[in-house]
Amino acid sequence: MSARELVVLGTASQVPTRRRAHHGALLRWDDEGVLLDPGEGTQRQLTLAGVPAGAITRICITHLHGDHCLGLPGILQRLALDGVERPVDLYFPAAGQEYVDRLVHASVAHRLPPLREHAVSADGVVDAGPAFTLHARALDHPIPTYGWRFEEPVARRMRADLLAERGIHGPDVGRLVREGVLDVGGRRVRVEEVSEPRPGQVFAFVMDTRVCRAAVDLAQDADLLVCESTFLAAEGAQAAAYGHLSATDAAGIAAQARARRLVLTHYSQRHPDEARFAEQARVVFPETHAARDLDRIPVPARR
């Protein structure tokens, strides 16, 4: 199987710093490369991370504040310069259409890659394919904002012991998987009799928001949850006032949702040490990682 991992491109909220680029991340999921909230400087961060722009197959923007989208023009022109001719899917809140139009056509460009726009205006399934189903939920931020959830389809794991009991082996196993039933010695065997469900992996991306039910729903049973953590616990009132989360808030969402691993990002410039965010979050949710620029974080293996 190809790698499934999160490549952290930037971890700053609002203002980049000497050590932190504007927020941005790339989810590598088999043959898919999903660029998430490309802030200013994303093109350079991809280069530093050793990820070719051509790996990008989809772009998801949670909302149209600049630290989550100002890197889009450069990324699109880089894809064109690199000769990418396949379509690239772009997902964003429908209320931000006018800003997306400006970003896509921000400067003179010889050409752009074919762009399939998905303007999201309601909760639910946004797109579905063999690799994953993409869900959106509206979050609680001063402007229209959507979080994203990627769900791998449920598959089945064949059990060697049950196959052996029924005398099924070799090419017949493949036939049973493809067709769902198989005649064995005059008896029809269904694939459900010799296999068990294999839950698909789940990745959730929760950016600028107050604590809300939608954030928990997005994170429900996620193998890897990426969550904004703009403030520390002592600034909880300020976080809520500006439509953001503290490290403790993010950990509470992960715990309530029974996520497996939490990644914190999107830190305020007033807090240069990521370790403080991790320390506070781990009191509530021990399996927490405070991301730094250019970190590579694997999606945990299946349960």
mmCIF file of C-alpha atoms in Angstrom:
data_model
loop_
_atom_site.group_PDB
_atom_site.id
_atom_site.type_symbol
_atom_site.label_atom_id
_atom_site.label_comp_id
_atom_site.label_asym_id
_atom_site.label_seq_id
_atom_site.Cartn_x
_atom_site.Cartn_y
_atom_site.Cartn_z
ATOM 1 C CA MET A 1 0.000 0.000 0.000
ATOM 2 C CA SER A 2 1.182 3.505 -0.694
ATOM 3 C CA ALA A 3 1.903 5.757 2.270
ATOM 4 C CA ARG A 4 -0.870 7.498 4.131
ATOM 5 C CA GLU A 5 0.485 10.477 5.992
ATOM 6 C CA LEU A 6 0.035 14.140 6.775
ATOM 7 C CA VAL A 7 2.790 16.447 5.541
ATOM 8 C CA VAL A 8 2.660 19.619 7.640
ATOM 9 C CA LEU A 9 3.563 22.618 5.475
ATOM 10 C CA GLY A 10 2.871 25.467 7.895
ATOM 11 C CA THR A 11 1.525 25.913 11.421
ATOM 12 C CA ALA A 12 1.028 29.671 11.893
ATOM 13 C CA SER A 13 -2.317 31.351 12.388
ATOM 14 C CA GLN A 14 -2.950 34.749 10.792
ATOM 15 C CA VAL A 15 0.692 35.910 10.725
ATOM 16 C CA PRO A 16 3.695 33.813 9.646
ATOM 17 C CA THR A 17 6.754 33.976 11.897
ATOM 18 C CA ARG A 18 10.465 33.266 11.497
ATOM 19 C CA ARG A 19 9.831 29.602 12.333
ATOM 20 C CA ARG A 20 6.293 29.089 11.106
ATOM 21 C CA ALA A 21 4.823 29.482 7.663
ATOM 22 C CA HIS A 22 1.147 30.224 7.130
ATOM 23 C CA HIS A 23 -0.998 27.201 7.738
ATOM 24 C CA GLY A 24 -1.053 24.458 5.129
ATOM 25 C CA ALA A 25 -0.932 20.660 4.953
ATOM 26 C CA LEU A 26 -0.916 17.865 2.407
ATOM 27 C CA LEU A 27 -2.723 14.586 3.048
ATOM 28 C CA ARG A 28 -1.067 11.725 1.156
ATOM 29 C CA TRP A 29 -3.633 8.946 0.756
ATOM 30 C CA ASP A 30 -2.481 6.224 -1.636
ATOM 31 C CA ASP A 31 -2.623 7.844 -5.081
ATOM 32 C CA GLU A 32 -4.371 10.987 -3.808
ATOM 33 C CA GLY A 33 -2.665 14.149 -2.626
ATOM 34 C CA VAL A 34 -5.102 16.504 -0.873
ATOM 35 C CA LEU A 35 -3.836 20.026 -0.233
ATOM 36 C CA LEU A 36 -5.560 21.499 2.813
ATOM 37 C CA ASP A 37 -5.891 25.251 3.407
ATOM 38 C CA PRO A 38 -2.909 26.519 1.369
ATOM 39 C CA GLY A 39 -1.821 29.712 3.099
ATOM 40 C CA GLU A 40 0.757 32.156 1.776
ATOM 41 C CA GLY A 41 4.064 30.459 0.961
ATOM 42 C CA THR A 42 2.635 26.981 0.403
ATOM 43 C CA GLN A 43 4.489 26.559 -2.895
ATOM 44 C CA ARG A 44 7.852 27.053 -1.176
ATOM 45 C CA GLN A 45 6.916 24.827 1.756
ATOM 46 C CA LEU A 46 6.113 21.991 -0.657
ATOM 47 C CA THR A 47 9.614 22.368 -2.077
ATOM 48 C CA LEU A 48 11.167 22.278 1.393
ATOM 49 C CA ALA A 49 9.091 19.186 2.228
ATOM 50 C CA GLY A 50 10.268 17.435 -0.926
ATOM 51 C CA VAL A 51 6.729 17.031 -2.262
ATOM 52 C CA PRO A 52 6.188 17.786 -5.958
ATOM 53 C CA ALA A 53 3.253 20.027 -6.756
ATOM 54 C CA GLY A 54 2.200 17.399 -9.279
ATOM 55 C CA ALA A 55 1.250 15.130 -6.363
ATOM 56 C CA ILE A 56 -1.755 17.366 -5.650
ATOM 57 C CA THR A 57 -5.028 15.872 -6.895
ATOM 58 C CA ARG A 58 -7.479 17.857 -4.737
ATOM 59 C CA ILE A 59 -7.526 21.120 -2.786
ATOM 60 C CA CYS A 60 -9.804 21.712 0.218
ATOM 61 C CA ILE A 61 -10.274 25.208 1.637
ATOM 62 C CA THR A 62 -12.158 25.501 4.927
ATOM 63 C CA HIS A 63 -12.799 29.249 4.608
ATOM 64 C CA LEU A 64 -11.587 32.336 2.797
ATOM 65 C CA HIS A 65 -9.502 34.077 5.455
ATOM 66 C CA GLY A 66 -6.114 34.814 3.903
ATOM 67 C CA ASP A 67 -4.019 32.513 6.087
ATOM 68 C CA HIS A 68 -6.002 29.586 4.670
ATOM 69 C CA CYS A 69 -6.104 30.443 0.979
ATOM 70 C CA LEU A 70 -3.526 33.027 -0.172
ATOM 71 C CA GLY A 71 -1.245 30.279 -1.459
ATOM 72 C CA LEU A 72 -3.816 29.059 -3.973
ATOM 73 C CA PRO A 73 -2.763 31.265 -6.940
ATOM 74 C CA GLY A 74 0.852 30.163 -6.729
ATOM 75 C CA ILE A 75 -0.083 26.505 -6.410
ATOM 76 C CA LEU A 76 -2.327 26.603 -9.482
ATOM 77 C CA GLN A 77 0.324 28.327 -11.575
ATOM 78 C CA ARG A 78 2.971 25.885 -10.336
ATOM 79 C CA LEU A 79 0.796 22.961 -11.417
ATOM 80 C CA ALA A 80 0.530 24.530 -14.856
ATOM 81 C CA LEU A 81 4.292 25.164 -15.068
ATOM 82 C CA ASP A 82 4.914 21.536 -14.113
ATOM 83 C CA GLY A 83 2.711 20.407 -16.987
ATOM 84 C CA VAL A 84 -0.161 18.960 -14.972
ATOM 85 C CA GLU A 85 -3.029 18.411 -17.392
ATOM 86 C CA ARG A 86 -5.352 16.188 -15.376
ATOM 87 C CA PRO A 87 -8.275 17.863 -13.557
ATOM 88 C CA VAL A 88 -7.759 19.125 -10.007
ATOM 89 C CA ASP A 89 -10.795 19.226 -7.694
ATOM 90 C CA LEU A 90 -11.239 22.350 -5.563
ATOM 91 C CA TYR A 91 -13.649 22.348 -2.595
ATOM 92 C CA PHE A 92 -14.616 25.535 -0.735
ATOM 93 C CA PRO A 93 -17.596 27.276 0.951
ATOM 94 C CA ALA A 94 -20.010 28.524 -1.702
ATOM 95 C CA ALA A 95 -20.292 31.849 0.148
ATOM 96 C CA GLY A 96 -16.660 32.508 -0.756
ATOM 97 C CA GLN A 97 -17.100 32.113 -4.508
ATOM 98 C CA GLU A 98 -16.144 35.712 -5.322
ATOM 99 C CA TYR A 99 -12.854 35.348 -3.444
ATOM 100 C CA VAL A 100 -12.080 32.019 -5.094
ATOM 101 C CA ASP A 101 -12.669 33.636 -8.492
ATOM 102 C CA ARG A 102 -10.153 36.352 -7.631
ATOM 103 C CA LEU A 103 -7.592 33.880 -6.323
ATOM 104 C CA VAL A 104 -7.813 31.634 -9.364
ATOM 105 C CA HIS A 105 -7.286 34.648 -11.652
ATOM 106 C CA ALA A 106 -5.008 36.649 -9.358
ATOM 107 C CA SER A 107 -2.342 37.343 -11.980
ATOM 108 C CA VAL A 108 -1.405 36.802 -15.599
ATOM 109 C CA ALA A 109 -0.904 33.105 -16.279
ATOM 110 C CA HIS A 110 -0.166 31.403 -19.580
ATOM 111 C CA ARG A 111 -2.446 28.554 -18.589
ATOM 112 C CA LEU A 112 -3.988 26.877 -15.553
ATOM 113 C CA PRO A 113 -4.676 23.207 -14.900
ATOM 114 C CA PRO A 114 -8.259 22.055 -15.503
ATOM 115 C CA LEU A 115 -10.100 22.976 -12.306
ATOM 116 C CA ARG A 116 -13.301 21.289 -11.123
ATOM 117 C CA GLU A 117 -14.900 23.577 -8.567
ATOM 118 C CA HIS A 118 -17.130 22.196 -5.811
ATOM 119 C CA ALA A 119 -18.852 25.094 -4.027
ATOM 120 C CA VAL A 120 -20.189 23.652 -0.767
ATOM 121 C CA SER A 121 -23.368 25.129 0.690
ATOM 122 C CA ALA A 122 -24.697 22.370 2.970
ATOM 123 C CA ASP A 123 -23.569 19.593 5.281
ATOM 124 C CA GLY A 124 -23.172 16.120 3.846
ATOM 125 C CA VAL A 125 -21.276 14.150 1.232
ATOM 126 C CA VAL A 126 -19.349 16.442 -1.104
ATOM 127 C CA ASP A 127 -17.667 13.843 -3.292
ATOM 128 C CA ALA A 128 -17.227 10.076 -3.369
ATOM 129 C CA GLY A 129 -14.750 7.785 -5.058
ATOM 130 C CA PRO A 130 -12.952 4.487 -4.551
ATOM 131 C CA ALA A 131 -10.307 5.999 -2.247
ATOM 132 C CA PHE A 132 -12.634 7.848 0.143
ATOM 133 C CA THR A 133 -15.887 9.702 0.609
ATOM 134 C CA LEU A 134 -15.471 13.398 1.427
ATOM 135 C CA HIS A 135 -17.923 14.852 3.952
ATOM 136 C CA ALA A 136 -18.366 18.502 4.938
ATOM 137 C CA ARG A 137 -19.810 20.068 8.096
ATOM 138 C CA ALA A 138 -20.362 23.768 8.783
ATOM 139 C CA LEU A 139 -18.270 25.004 11.708
ATOM 140 C CA ASP A 140 -18.751 27.968 14.070
ATOM 141 C CA HIS A 141 -16.540 30.812 12.832
ATOM 142 C CA PRO A 142 -17.357 34.474 12.023
ATOM 143 C CA ILE A 143 -17.408 33.678 8.270
ATOM 144 C CA PRO A 144 -18.767 30.558 6.492
ATOM 145 C CA THR A 145 -16.395 27.703 7.287
ATOM 146 C CA TYR A 146 -16.516 23.969 6.595
ATOM 147 C CA GLY A 147 -14.530 21.151 8.150
ATOM 148 C CA TRP A 148 -13.652 18.055 6.128
ATOM 149 C CA ARG A 149 -13.887 14.337 6.860
ATOM 150 C CA PHE A 150 -12.375 11.636 4.646
ATOM 151 C CA GLU A 151 -13.829 8.139 5.070
ATOM 152 C CA GLU A 152 -12.359 5.075 3.416
ATOM 153 C CA PRO A 153 -15.097 2.591 2.376
ATOM 154 C CA VAL A 154 -15.639 -0.431 4.599
ATOM 155 C CA ALA A 155 -14.028 -3.513 3.053
ATOM 156 C CA ARG A 156 -13.836 -7.165 4.048
ATOM 157 C CA ARG A 157 -10.912 -9.208 5.339
ATOM 158 C CA MET A 158 -10.870 -12.821 4.204
ATOM 159 C CA ARG A 159 -10.291 -15.349 6.995
ATOM 160 C CA ALA A 160 -7.979 -18.205 6.093
ATOM 161 C CA ASP A 161 -9.461 -20.529 8.695
ATOM 162 C CA LEU A 162 -13.021 -20.148 7.396
ATOM 163 C CA LEU A 163 -11.884 -20.524 3.789
ATOM 164 C CA ALA A 164 -10.060 -23.743 4.690
ATOM 165 C CA GLU A 165 -13.123 -25.135 6.486
ATOM 166 C CA ARG A 166 -15.124 -24.781 3.277
ATOM 167 C CA GLY A 167 -12.393 -26.039 0.985
ATOM 168 C CA ILE A 168 -11.846 -22.722 -0.810
ATOM 169 C CA HIS A 169 -8.312 -21.930 -1.943
ATOM 170 C CA GLY A 170 -6.232 -20.596 -4.808
ATOM 171 C CA PRO A 171 -8.012 -18.751 -7.646
ATOM 172 C CA ASP A 172 -11.406 -19.571 -6.102
ATOM 173 C CA VAL A 173 -10.720 -17.049 -3.338
ATOM 174 C CA GLY A 174 -10.426 -14.269 -5.910
ATOM 175 C CA ARG A 175 -13.615 -15.428 -7.650
ATOM 176 C CA LEU A 176 -15.491 -15.370 -4.370
ATOM 177 C CA VAL A 177 -14.278 -11.837 -3.618
ATOM 178 C CA ARG A 178 -15.243 -10.577 -7.080
ATOM 179 C CA GLU A 179 -18.612 -12.310 -7.400
ATOM 180 C CA GLY A 180 -19.721 -12.505 -3.769
ATOM 181 C CA VAL A 181 -20.823 -16.168 -3.984
ATOM 182 C CA LEU A 182 -19.155 -19.425 -4.992
ATOM 183 C CA ASP A 183 -20.412 -22.980 -5.579
ATOM 184 C CA VAL A 184 -18.292 -25.430 -3.577
ATOM 185 C CA GLY A 185 -19.235 -29.118 -3.789
ATOM 186 C CA GLY A 186 -22.858 -28.330 -4.471
ATOM 187 C CA ARG A 187 -23.103 -25.695 -1.708
ATOM 188 C CA ARG A 188 -23.227 -21.948 -2.260
ATOM 189 C CA VAL A 189 -20.822 -20.044 -0.061
ATOM 190 C CA ARG A 190 -21.325 -16.313 0.427
ATOM 191 C CA VAL A 191 -18.344 -14.029 0.935
ATOM 192 C CA GLU A 192 -19.822 -12.876 4.272
ATOM 193 C CA GLU A 193 -19.448 -16.437 5.625
ATOM 194 C CA VAL A 194 -15.671 -16.469 5.238
ATOM 195 C CA SER A 195 -14.727 -12.869 5.947
ATOM 196 C CA GLU A 196 -15.213 -10.082 8.437
ATOM 197 C CA PRO A 197 -15.698 -6.326 8.025
ATOM 198 C CA ARG A 198 -12.543 -4.226 7.828
ATOM 199 C CA PRO A 199 -13.387 -0.674 8.863
ATOM 200 C CA GLY A 200 -11.986 2.004 6.596
ATOM 201 C CA GLN A 201 -9.602 4.620 7.908
ATOM 202 C CA VAL A 202 -10.871 8.119 8.717
ATOM 203 C CA PHE A 203 -9.090 11.473 8.549
ATOM 204 C CA ALA A 204 -10.689 14.674 9.898
ATOM 205 C CA PHE A 205 -9.671 18.293 9.416
ATOM 206 C CA VAL A 206 -11.149 20.870 11.802
ATOM 207 C CA MET A 207 -9.909 24.404 11.359
ATOM 208 C CA ASP A 208 -11.087 27.798 12.616
ATOM 209 C CA THR A 209 -14.093 27.242 14.864
ATOM 210 C CA ARG A 210 -15.480 27.511 18.339
ATOM 211 C CA VAL A 211 -16.312 24.290 20.162
ATOM 212 C CA CYS A 212 -19.418 22.915 18.439
ATOM 213 C CA ARG A 213 -21.242 19.673 17.717
ATOM 214 C CA ALA A 214 -20.120 19.701 14.094
ATOM 215 C CA ALA A 215 -16.458 19.541 15.117
ATOM 216 C CA VAL A 216 -17.137 16.432 17.202
ATOM 217 C CA ASP A 217 -19.125 14.837 14.393
ATOM 218 C CA LEU A 218 -16.289 15.422 11.934
ATOM 219 C CA ALA A 219 -13.808 13.875 14.351
ATOM 220 C CA GLN A 220 -15.950 10.876 15.344
ATOM 221 C CA ASP A 221 -13.724 7.756 15.550
ATOM 222 C CA ALA A 222 -11.121 9.423 13.323
ATOM 223 C CA ASP A 223 -7.788 7.661 13.038
ATOM 224 C CA LEU A 224 -6.091 11.035 12.593
ATOM 225 C CA LEU A 225 -7.663 14.345 13.615
ATOM 226 C CA VAL A 226 -6.030 17.655 12.692
ATOM 227 C CA CYS A 227 -7.408 20.480 14.788
ATOM 228 C CA GLU A 228 -6.646 24.165 15.124
ATOM 229 C CA SER A 229 -5.169 25.218 18.445
ATOM 230 C CA THR A 230 -4.765 28.956 18.205
ATOM 231 C CA PHE A 231 -4.782 29.696 21.950
ATOM 232 C CA LEU A 232 -3.710 28.194 25.264
ATOM 233 C CA ALA A 233 -6.202 27.246 27.968
ATOM 234 C CA ALA A 234 -5.917 30.524 29.891
ATOM 235 C CA GLU A 235 -7.114 32.333 26.757
ATOM 236 C CA GLY A 236 -10.279 30.274 26.392
ATOM 237 C CA ALA A 237 -12.607 33.265 26.551
ATOM 238 C CA GLN A 238 -10.607 35.061 23.876
ATOM 239 C CA ALA A 239 -10.620 31.944 21.707
ATOM 240 C CA ALA A 240 -14.409 31.728 21.870
ATOM 241 C CA ALA A 241 -14.802 35.440 21.183
ATOM 242 C CA TYR A 242 -12.780 35.177 17.961
ATOM 243 C CA GLY A 243 -14.233 31.857 16.836
ATOM 244 C CA HIS A 244 -11.218 29.690 17.692
ATOM 245 C CA LEU A 245 -10.099 26.835 19.932
ATOM 246 C CA SER A 246 -7.582 26.481 22.714
ATOM 247 C CA ALA A 247 -5.360 23.422 23.050
ATOM 248 C CA THR A 248 -7.676 22.124 25.773
ATOM 249 C CA ASP A 249 -10.730 22.681 23.561
ATOM 250 C CA ALA A 250 -9.141 20.667 20.742
ATOM 251 C CA ALA A 251 -8.261 17.854 23.125
ATOM 252 C CA GLY A 252 -11.827 17.821 24.446
ATOM 253 C CA ILE A 253 -13.174 17.423 20.919
ATOM 254 C CA ALA A 254 -10.773 14.526 20.279
ATOM 255 C CA ALA A 255 -11.727 12.818 23.540
ATOM 256 C CA GLN A 256 -15.462 13.236 23.013
ATOM 257 C CA ALA A 257 -15.182 11.944 19.446
ATOM 258 C CA ARG A 258 -13.009 8.967 20.470
ATOM 259 C CA ALA A 259 -10.381 9.887 17.913
ATOM 260 C CA ARG A 260 -7.169 7.880 17.917
ATOM 261 C CA ARG A 261 -4.579 10.598 17.379
ATOM 262 C CA LEU A 262 -4.776 14.390 17.570
ATOM 263 C CA VAL A 263 -2.512 16.788 15.691
ATOM 264 C CA LEU A 264 -2.491 20.412 16.864
ATOM 265 C CA THR A 265 -1.612 23.286 14.525
ATOM 266 C CA HIS A 266 -2.529 26.920 13.667
ATOM 267 C CA TYR A 267 -0.789 28.542 16.653
ATOM 268 C CA SER A 268 -0.921 32.192 17.627
ATOM 269 C CA GLN A 269 2.348 34.072 17.081
ATOM 270 C CA ARG A 270 2.363 35.033 20.774
ATOM 271 C CA HIS A 271 3.261 31.414 21.669
ATOM 272 C CA PRO A 272 6.544 30.360 20.028
ATOM 273 C CA ASP A 273 6.852 27.027 21.869
ATOM 274 C CA GLU A 274 4.579 24.283 20.493
ATOM 275 C CA ALA A 275 5.362 22.091 23.503
ATOM 276 C CA ARG A 276 3.063 24.202 25.700
ATOM 277 C CA PHE A 277 0.092 23.326 23.478
ATOM 278 C CA ALA A 278 0.928 19.623 23.638
ATOM 279 C CA GLU A 279 1.346 19.695 27.420
ATOM 280 C CA GLN A 280 -2.090 21.214 27.978
ATOM 281 C CA ALA A 281 -3.844 18.983 25.463
ATOM 282 C CA ARG A 282 -2.324 15.751 26.786
ATOM 283 C CA VAL A 283 -3.956 16.288 30.163
ATOM 284 C CA VAL A 284 -7.268 15.665 28.391
ATOM 285 C CA PHE A 285 -6.147 13.577 25.408
ATOM 286 C CA PRO A 286 -2.770 11.838 25.810
ATOM 287 C CA GLU A 287 -2.312 10.848 22.160
ATOM 288 C CA THR A 288 -1.578 14.405 21.025
ATOM 289 C CA HIS A 289 1.135 15.690 18.705
ATOM 290 C CA ALA A 290 1.888 19.420 18.435
ATOM 291 C CA ALA A 291 2.882 19.842 14.793
ATOM 292 C CA ARG A 292 5.878 21.800 13.576
ATOM 293 C CA ASP A 293 6.486 22.976 10.033
ATOM 294 C CA LEU A 294 7.587 20.128 7.740
ATOM 295 C CA ASP A 295 6.581 17.344 10.159
ATOM 296 C CA ARG A 296 5.429 14.112 8.501
ATOM 297 C CA ILE A 297 2.795 12.308 10.572
ATOM 298 C CA PRO A 298 1.599 8.836 9.520
ATOM 299 C CA VAL A 299 -2.048 7.906 9.641
ATOM 300 C CA PRO A 300 -2.211 5.232 12.380
ATOM 301 C CA ALA A 301 -2.470 1.650 11.183
ATOM 302 C CA ARG A 302 -5.934 0.140 11.126
ATOM 303 C CA ARG A 303 -7.368 -0.878 14.453
#
